[in-house]
Amino acid sequence: MVSRSRSGSSHPLRRPTLPDRGISRRQSSFGAAEQGLNGAHPASAEQQEVIEEIEEIKRYEDFTTIDWVQDAAREQSRRERKQKDDAGFFERGGRLGWRHKLWESYDAGQAWIVVTLVGAAIGLNAGFLNIVTEWLSDVKLGYCETAFYLNENFCCWGAENGCPEWHRWSSIWPVNYFLYFLFSTIFALTSASLVKSFAPYAAGSGISEIKCIIAGFVMKGFLGFWTLLIKSISLPLAIASGLSVGKEGPSVHYAVCTGNVISKFFEKYKRNAAKTREILSACAAAGVAVAFGSPIGGVLFSLEEMSSYFPLKTMWRSYFCALVATAVLAAMNPFRTGQLVMFQVRYDRSWHFFEIIFFVFIGIFGGLYGAFVIKWNLRAQAFRKRYLTKYAVLEATLLAAGTAILCYPNMFLRIDMTESMEILFLECEGAHDYNGLCDRKNRWTMVVSLLFSTVMRTFLVIISYGCKVPAGIFVPSMAIGASFGRMVGILVQALYETFPNSRFFAGCEPDVPCITPGTYAFLGAGAALSGIMQITVSVVVIMFELTGALTYILPTMIVVGTTKAISTRFAKGGIADRMIWFNGFPFLDTKEEHAFNVPVSHVMAQSHSLSLLPSTGLSLRSLDTLLAKSPYQGFPVVDNKESKILLGYIGRTELRYAIDRTKREGFVSPNAKCLFVQHDAEAITPAATVTTPAVTFEDIASSAGIQIVDFSRFVDLTPLSVHPRLPLETVMELFKKMGPRVVLIDYRGKLMGLVTVKDCLKYQFKVEAGGSSHHGGNGLGGNTASDVSRTEGAADASSPLSHHDRLEERLWSTIRNTGLWVGDRIHRFSKGRIELRNHGRGEGSVGLLEGDEELIDPRDRREPLEGSMGILDGTEDGDNDELVEEEREEEEEEEDRGRYRRDRHRDPGGMELDDR
């Protein structure tokens, strides 16, 4: 890697060139992956050690993107090296012993061993969480006299007429109300405190982040052991607090955490991101399987929603992992009923064709619900990120307290949401009647109660989803859909009983109940779930596996299809997709199709705005300074900065590693010249420079007077590059299907610029924002980048506040003044022992309103990728007359409007790093 002069050498020998010495650089190119690594031999042990050290460094780079082309090339290099070693073993007359055969069998079956262990762990964790959640939810209402650790169902096991063993906390209604409020507040306070103090990434659902991680985005600690532990502890507390959040989304998160933690004990998955991706996809399927008791639905959910890359072998492993997890959960039998989830139900009645009208109506509700909640939840999230980031614990606690106050009077809001769905799904005949739900005398009271439950739960979901506790949105949405569907079913039943002889109800059989309101609740739950996530096939299969009723597949398909059509019309993507955009993650959805009709040169960052490295002549001191000041993740290598002939590309991590290792092993001058591409000996020998052969790291210790530092082994000589006139849609397909970190743009060998996923996304949002400004908005969906950017404060501070901004400022002012007033009263009442403000605390006082900058969720520091930010428009340098004149004119128009700043992400060291 380094070159020096040997004064005592009579015939200086040049080190072998790159093809002669094998793979001595990082294999990271499309050409290398497709063409067998350019015919090179596998890397030596020392060179492979360097590659593995760089991979280890990259594992700890936060908010960066995995280059799947590099990963595939490295894996191919490993396979070739292993094949060469095996071939050499037999050529030397070696014989395979039983230990070697056993090791080969173990290596081949590692995937199935990992999947089995992960599935069993997920099933055990799910059973434990189900038991703890049910007990915590019931302890708010009462206790078991015979055994305090039993929930109400286990305490009253086998009781038919009443349950003398289960007692309310008091016979006085206000006392029970207060204790319900107190338990809810304590549970939420504990859950939020654990999350903020030990694992900020345990907050939220985690589905949107996992989608990005499976696609190659690195989030350090998001799938770590502490996140798994804190999520498993705080999730039952958050559910039992009564917050309108669910455990199904977090189930996917802790399942994927389990897979990530266990797989790291196996060398094959520790060093290979592509194989780890397979395990994570399988774990996502297992998480949904244990949450809904639906192994097939879990596999389809992972295929439809989670994974951008899902080959056949991943499907098999996902199926097996979901099977093992579900089998372990069934063996634990946490509810002692044989059911995997509480709201499983069986229907023995069929449906009638006249009910399709009402099924379509429920589907319309599901689509409108999804669009409405997504729109207003994003606005609530923007308000939370702007004003409430420092008060995460207090916010979650007050939300739980307010939810308890509002929900306790309503019998459907008071109980756990899964228990509520179990009640709403049941048929009236032969089943337990919950508080007169099936009584005709209470019909209109139930309709009003269910309507209030639907409206109130929707409002609570909007403001609660996104608070800093483990929070999913599957079950709350299903509970909302179930209450609305049951209400519709009761109304249809009343209509039938009012007009039993109408021709409309001619399909009803005599002496047999015609309308089953529980099926309407079941279909409403499916419609709301489909509307909020915008998924179809997996919802149908999940709902089928929940009921086991084959006859209700067609109604479910009708409802889900209607929901999908409505939600697609009013909203762009499900809640997980919108949260990806909201958090600013670089993710291209494979389900989307675009027609921009512009070349990639219209989006690329031009070469004059990049940090280019000349192949020779740059001093080590200058390179170190450039690396310290440059925000980019990689650097194109060119012949010289005037000609800009593209020779290769080197990543920031590789370059930093090479410089640090050179300095660590010593004997290098800061004025030493850097060599990035190996030329012929004559070409790299300037007249004023001593002719010095290149040496490697191991030769440094016995050398001195180094004049040239050779970085060529770390340069990707065949980076993925395209023509500037290639359509942008084609480049986006390259990012989706191949997964490179960056695509270089060259014209006849000259570097014109480069493009990343963020550049494509920013242009996409810019186009969408421009299109929506002409068509106007609607009251349900159509969230564009500009809609929420105002709430994020992304606009220029000097611009006047919009009406929406003024409303937010007024709301925050009201909340803050109210909090200060309450804090003053508590401060006086406690005689100074409790202080809610951030200042003025005396000795021995407890501050409950303090915000800690160091404990803020890292996701709250990110901003949406907006169309008005970060795009460098234009095509190429003005001195290239061979490109079309129209593109040059467009470039000048864009320059007149001003350049857009780049959206960058923050690395652990504090520098803003651009994906380029």
PDB file of C-alpha atoms in Angstrom, residues 1-16 690-696 698-707:
ATOM      1  CA  MET A   1       0.000   0.000   0.000  1.00  0.00           C
ATOM      2  CA  VAL A   2       2.895   2.368   0.535  1.00  0.00           C
ATOM      3  CA  SER A   3       5.812   3.093  -1.761  1.00  0.00           C
ATOM      4  CA  ARG A   4       9.306   4.180  -0.752  1.00  0.00           C
ATOM      5  CA  SER A   5      12.811   4.373  -2.261  1.00  0.00           C
ATOM      6  CA  ARG A   6      15.344   1.594  -1.763  1.00  0.00           C
ATOM      7  CA  SER A   7      18.718   3.205  -2.247  1.00  0.00           C
ATOM      8  CA  GLY A   8      20.501  -0.091  -1.951  1.00  0.00           C
ATOM      9  CA  SER A   9      18.530  -1.894  -4.602  1.00  0.00           C
ATOM     10  CA  SER A  10      20.300  -2.469  -7.859  1.00  0.00           C
ATOM     11  CA  HIS A  11      17.163  -3.573  -9.675  1.00  0.00           C
ATOM     12  CA  PRO A  12      14.010  -2.225  -8.062  1.00  0.00           C
ATOM     13  CA  LEU A  13      11.070  -4.515  -8.585  1.00  0.00           C
ATOM     14  CA  ARG A  14       7.540  -3.257  -8.903  1.00  0.00           C
ATOM     15  CA  ARG A  15       4.846  -4.987  -6.902  1.00  0.00           C
ATOM     16  CA  PRO A  16       2.477  -7.118  -8.968  1.00  0.00           C
ATOM     17  CA  VAL A 690      11.988   9.511  -6.686  1.00  0.00           C
ATOM     18  CA  THR A 691      11.022   6.269  -8.370  1.00  0.00           C
ATOM     19  CA  THR A 692       9.691   4.059  -5.583  1.00  0.00           C
ATOM     20  CA  PRO A 693       8.055   0.676  -5.737  1.00  0.00           C
ATOM     21  CA  ALA A 694       4.772   0.049  -3.901  1.00  0.00           C
ATOM     22  CA  VAL A 695       4.888  -2.039  -0.729  1.00  0.00           C
ATOM     23  CA  THR A 696       2.231  -3.434   1.545  1.00  0.00           C
ATOM     24  CA  GLU A 698       3.615  -5.635   6.473  1.00  0.00           C
ATOM     25  CA  ASP A 699       6.648  -4.025   4.833  1.00  0.00           C
ATOM     26  CA  ILE A 700       6.174  -0.674   6.596  1.00  0.00           C
ATOM     27  CA  ALA A 701       7.865  -1.721   9.833  1.00  0.00           C
ATOM     28  CA  SER A 702      11.167  -2.297   8.025  1.00  0.00           C
ATOM     29  CA  SER A 703      11.012   0.720   5.753  1.00  0.00           C
ATOM     30  CA  ALA A 704      11.595   4.451   5.941  1.00  0.00           C
ATOM     31  CA  GLY A 705      11.333   7.512   3.748  1.00  0.00           C
ATOM     32  CA  ILE A 706       7.934   6.690   2.238  1.00  0.00           C
ATOM     33  CA  GLN A 707       7.142   8.941  -0.720  1.00  0.00           C
TER      34      GLN A 707
END
